[in-house]
Short mmCIF file of C-alpha atoms in Angstrom, two decimals:
data_model
loop_
_atom_site.label_atom_id
_atom_site.label_comp_id
_atom_site.label_asym_id
_atom_site.label_seq_id
_atom_site.Cartn_x
_atom_site.Cartn_y
_atom_site.Cartn_z
CA UNK D 1 -0.48 0.02 0.48
CA UNK D 2 1.17 4.00 -0.58
CA UNK D 3 1.46 5.85 3.24
CA UNK D 4 -2.34 7.66 1.71
CA UNK D 5 -4.05 3.97 1.02
CA UNK D 6 -2.29 3.24 4.67
CA UNK D 7 -3.24 6.53 6.24
CA UNK D 8 -7.20 6.93 4.71
CA UNK D 9 -7.23 2.33 6.56
CA UNK D 10 -6.04 3.56 9.71
CA UNK D 11 -7.66 7.36 9.96
CA UNK D 12 -4.45 8.91 10.96
CA UNK D 13 -0.91 9.82 9.23
CA UNK D 14 1.53 7.33 7.81
CA UNK D 15 5.75 7.48 7.13
CA UNK D 16 6.16 4.30 5.20
CA UNK D 17 10.29 3.15 5.46
CA UNK D 18 11.03 1.51 1.56
CA UNK D 19 13.00 -1.69 2.84
CA UNK D 20 16.86 -2.60 2.56
CA UNK D 21 18.32 -5.61 2.81
CA UNK D 22 20.40 -5.07 6.04
CA UNK D 23 18.78 -2.67 8.90
CA UNK D 24 21.93 -2.66 10.18
CA UNK D 25 24.12 -1.50 7.80
CA UNK D 26 21.26 0.81 5.93
CA UNK D 27 23.04 4.26 5.93
CA UNK D 28 20.58 5.62 2.89
CA UNK D 29 16.97 4.91 2.71
CA UNK D 30 13.94 6.42 1.18
CA UNK D 31 10.78 7.01 2.91
CA UNK D 32 6.92 8.85 1.77
CA UNK D 33 5.01 10.50 4.17
CA UNK D 34 0.81 12.14 3.82
CA UNK D 35 2.31 14.07 6.60
CA UNK D 36 5.15 17.45 6.47
CA UNK D 37 6.09 17.60 10.47
CA UNK D 38 5.89 13.23 11.05
CA UNK D 39 9.02 13.41 7.75
CA UNK D 40 10.49 15.79 9.32
CA UNK D 41 10.61 14.98 13.15
CA UNK D 42 11.20 11.25 11.33
CA UNK D 43 14.29 12.51 9.16
CA UNK D 44 15.74 14.28 12.10
CA UNK D 45 15.20 11.05 14.29
CA UNK D 46 17.38 9.55 11.29
CA UNK D 47 20.31 12.22 10.36
CA UNK D 48 21.10 11.89 14.33
CA UNK D 49 21.28 7.90 13.77
CA UNK D 50 24.09 8.43 11.10
CA UNK D 51 20.47 7.62 7.79
CA UNK D 52 20.21 9.48 4.94
CA UNK D 53 16.57 10.69 4.17
CA UNK D 54 15.00 10.76 0.36
CA UNK D 55 11.28 11.91 -0.15
CA UNK D 56 10.47 10.28 -2.73
CA UNK D 57 6.32 9.51 -5.00
CA UNK D 58 4.01 8.07 -1.95
CA UNK D 59 3.63 4.82 -4.32
CA UNK D 60 3.17 0.81 -3.20
CA UNK D 61 6.74 -0.58 -3.25
CA UNK D 62 8.75 3.31 -3.05
CA UNK D 63 12.13 2.28 -4.44
CA UNK D 64 14.73 -0.72 -3.45
CA UNK D 65 11.08 -2.63 -2.28
CA UNK D 66 9.72 -2.57 -5.76
CA UNK D 67 12.59 -3.08 -7.67
CA UNK D 68 14.36 -6.35 -5.57
CA UNK D 69 10.89 -7.56 -5.48
CA UNK D 70 10.76 -8.00 -9.09
CA UNK D 71 14.36 -9.22 -8.93
CA UNK D 72 12.93 -12.44 -6.39
CA UNK D 73 10.52 -12.74 -8.81
CA UNK D 74 12.37 -13.24 -11.39
CA UNK D 75 14.55 -15.71 -8.90
CA UNK D 76 11.40 -17.86 -8.03
CA UNK D 77 10.56 -17.90 -12.01
CA UNK D 78 13.85 -19.58 -13.37
CA UNK D 79 13.76 -21.57 -9.83
CA UNK D 80 10.01 -23.17 -11.19
CA UNK D 81 11.51 -23.75 -15.03
CA UNK D 82 14.29 -25.04 -14.11
CA UNK D 83 17.36 -23.39 -14.63
CA UNK D 84 18.90 -22.66 -11.34
CA UNK D 85 18.65 -24.10 -8.05
CA UNK D 86 18.11 -21.19 -5.45
CA UNK D 87 21.10 -22.17 -3.55
CA UNK D 88 23.58 -20.84 -7.40
CA UNK D 89 20.55 -18.19 -7.81
CA UNK D 90 21.92 -16.86 -4.40
CA UNK D 91 25.20 -16.89 -4.80
CA UNK D 92 25.16 -15.88 -8.20
CA UNK D 93 23.56 -12.79 -7.10
CA UNK D 94 26.05 -12.37 -4.18
CA UNK D 95 29.48 -12.61 -6.47
CA UNK D 96 28.11 -11.15 -9.71
CA UNK D 97 26.41 -7.92 -8.74
CA UNK D 98 27.69 -8.07 -5.32
CA UNK D 99 24.62 -7.78 -3.44
CA UNK D 100 25.26 -8.29 0.32
CA UNK D 101 22.67 -11.20 -0.13
CA UNK D 102 20.82 -13.15 -2.98
CA UNK D 103 17.56 -13.13 -3.62
CA UNK D 104 15.74 -16.45 -1.35
CA UNK D 105 17.62 -14.86 1.23
CA UNK D 106 16.08 -12.17 1.32
CA UNK D 107 12.34 -12.96 0.48
CA UNK D 108 13.07 -15.42 3.58
CA UNK D 109 13.79 -11.83 5.49
CA UNK D 110 10.84 -10.32 3.66
CA UNK D 111 8.63 -13.56 3.73
CA UNK D 112 7.21 -15.16 0.66
CA UNK D 113 4.51 -13.54 1.78
CA UNK D 114 5.26 -9.98 2.38
CA UNK D 115 6.91 -9.97 -1.61
CA UNK D 116 3.95 -11.54 -2.87
CA UNK D 117 1.76 -8.54 -1.61
CA UNK D 118 3.83 -6.31 -3.43
CA UNK D 119 4.36 -7.77 -5.91
CA UNK D 120 -0.15 -8.12 -6.80
CA UNK D 121 -0.49 -4.69 -5.31
CA UNK D 122 2.09 -3.12 -8.53
CA UNK D 123 -0.16 -5.31 -10.46
CA UNK D 124 -2.96 -3.83 -8.73
CA UNK D 125 -2.33 -0.34 -9.81
CA UNK D 126 -0.18 -0.38 -12.61
CA UNK D 127 -1.51 -3.63 -14.72
CA UNK D 128 1.96 -4.41 -15.50
CA UNK D 129 2.43 -8.04 -16.30
CA UNK D 130 6.22 -7.76 -14.97
CA UNK D 131 4.45 -7.45 -11.65
CA UNK D 132 2.60 -10.96 -12.10
CA UNK D 133 3.86 -12.85 -9.35
CA UNK D 134 5.23 -16.64 -9.88
CA UNK D 135 3.23 -19.83 -9.08
CA UNK D 136 6.40 -20.73 -7.44
CA UNK D 137 6.16 -17.24 -5.51
CA UNK D 138 2.58 -17.92 -5.24
CA UNK D 139 3.05 -21.48 -3.62
CA UNK D 140 5.46 -20.26 -0.77
CA UNK D 141 3.97 -17.48 -0.09
CA UNK D 142 0.54 -20.03 0.78
CA UNK D 143 3.48 -22.09 3.42
CA UNK D 144 3.22 -22.46 6.97
CA UNK D 145 7.16 -21.11 7.44
CA UNK D 146 5.72 -17.72 5.45
CA UNK D 147 5.04 -15.55 8.75
CA UNK D 148 4.28 -12.07 8.24
CA UNK D 149 6.67 -9.27 9.25
CA UNK D 150 7.47 -7.63 12.19
CA UNK D 151 6.34 -3.74 11.28
CA UNK D 152 6.23 -0.85 12.77
CA UNK D 153 2.46 1.17 13.93
CA UNK D 154 1.31 3.80 15.34
CA UNK D 155 4.00 3.10 17.91
CA UNK D 156 3.97 0.03 18.25
CA UNK D 157 6.12 -3.07 17.30
CA UNK D 158 3.09 -5.47 15.81
CA UNK D 159 2.96 -8.68 13.96
CA UNK D 160 1.55 -7.46 9.98
CA UNK D 161 -2.30 -7.77 9.45
CA UNK D 162 -1.49 -7.84 5.90
#
């Protein structure tokens, strides 16, 4: 969802932070907000922590999440067609692109369900075939091990209901 969609759903101002591969090493993050004061306070807080922030358009997936979601989807599709194994793809992405983790590793960190929900939201927003989720990803998202990720909402740490 976008910040505005989430704000309407919850009835309160919302600020969305883009995903990152490893929060412990992040030096910059994209964000979108429905409230300028909330955005400015968050930018100041992130700055104090040594993290640069960039306001971006309020669209589903923001920047990094939508790009990595598409890469993860392509990785799932590649295994679905028997081209390479999950381990081989993760290794190729780490060594060939210098990503800190491969697409199956970040799918595990974010949960297959979260990646699928992102792709489905992008499909709903744009109806672009590149956002059609792989059947292999859909199967993984239905598996019991695809738990919902932790999120921060309304000042509380909890489990996402999305």
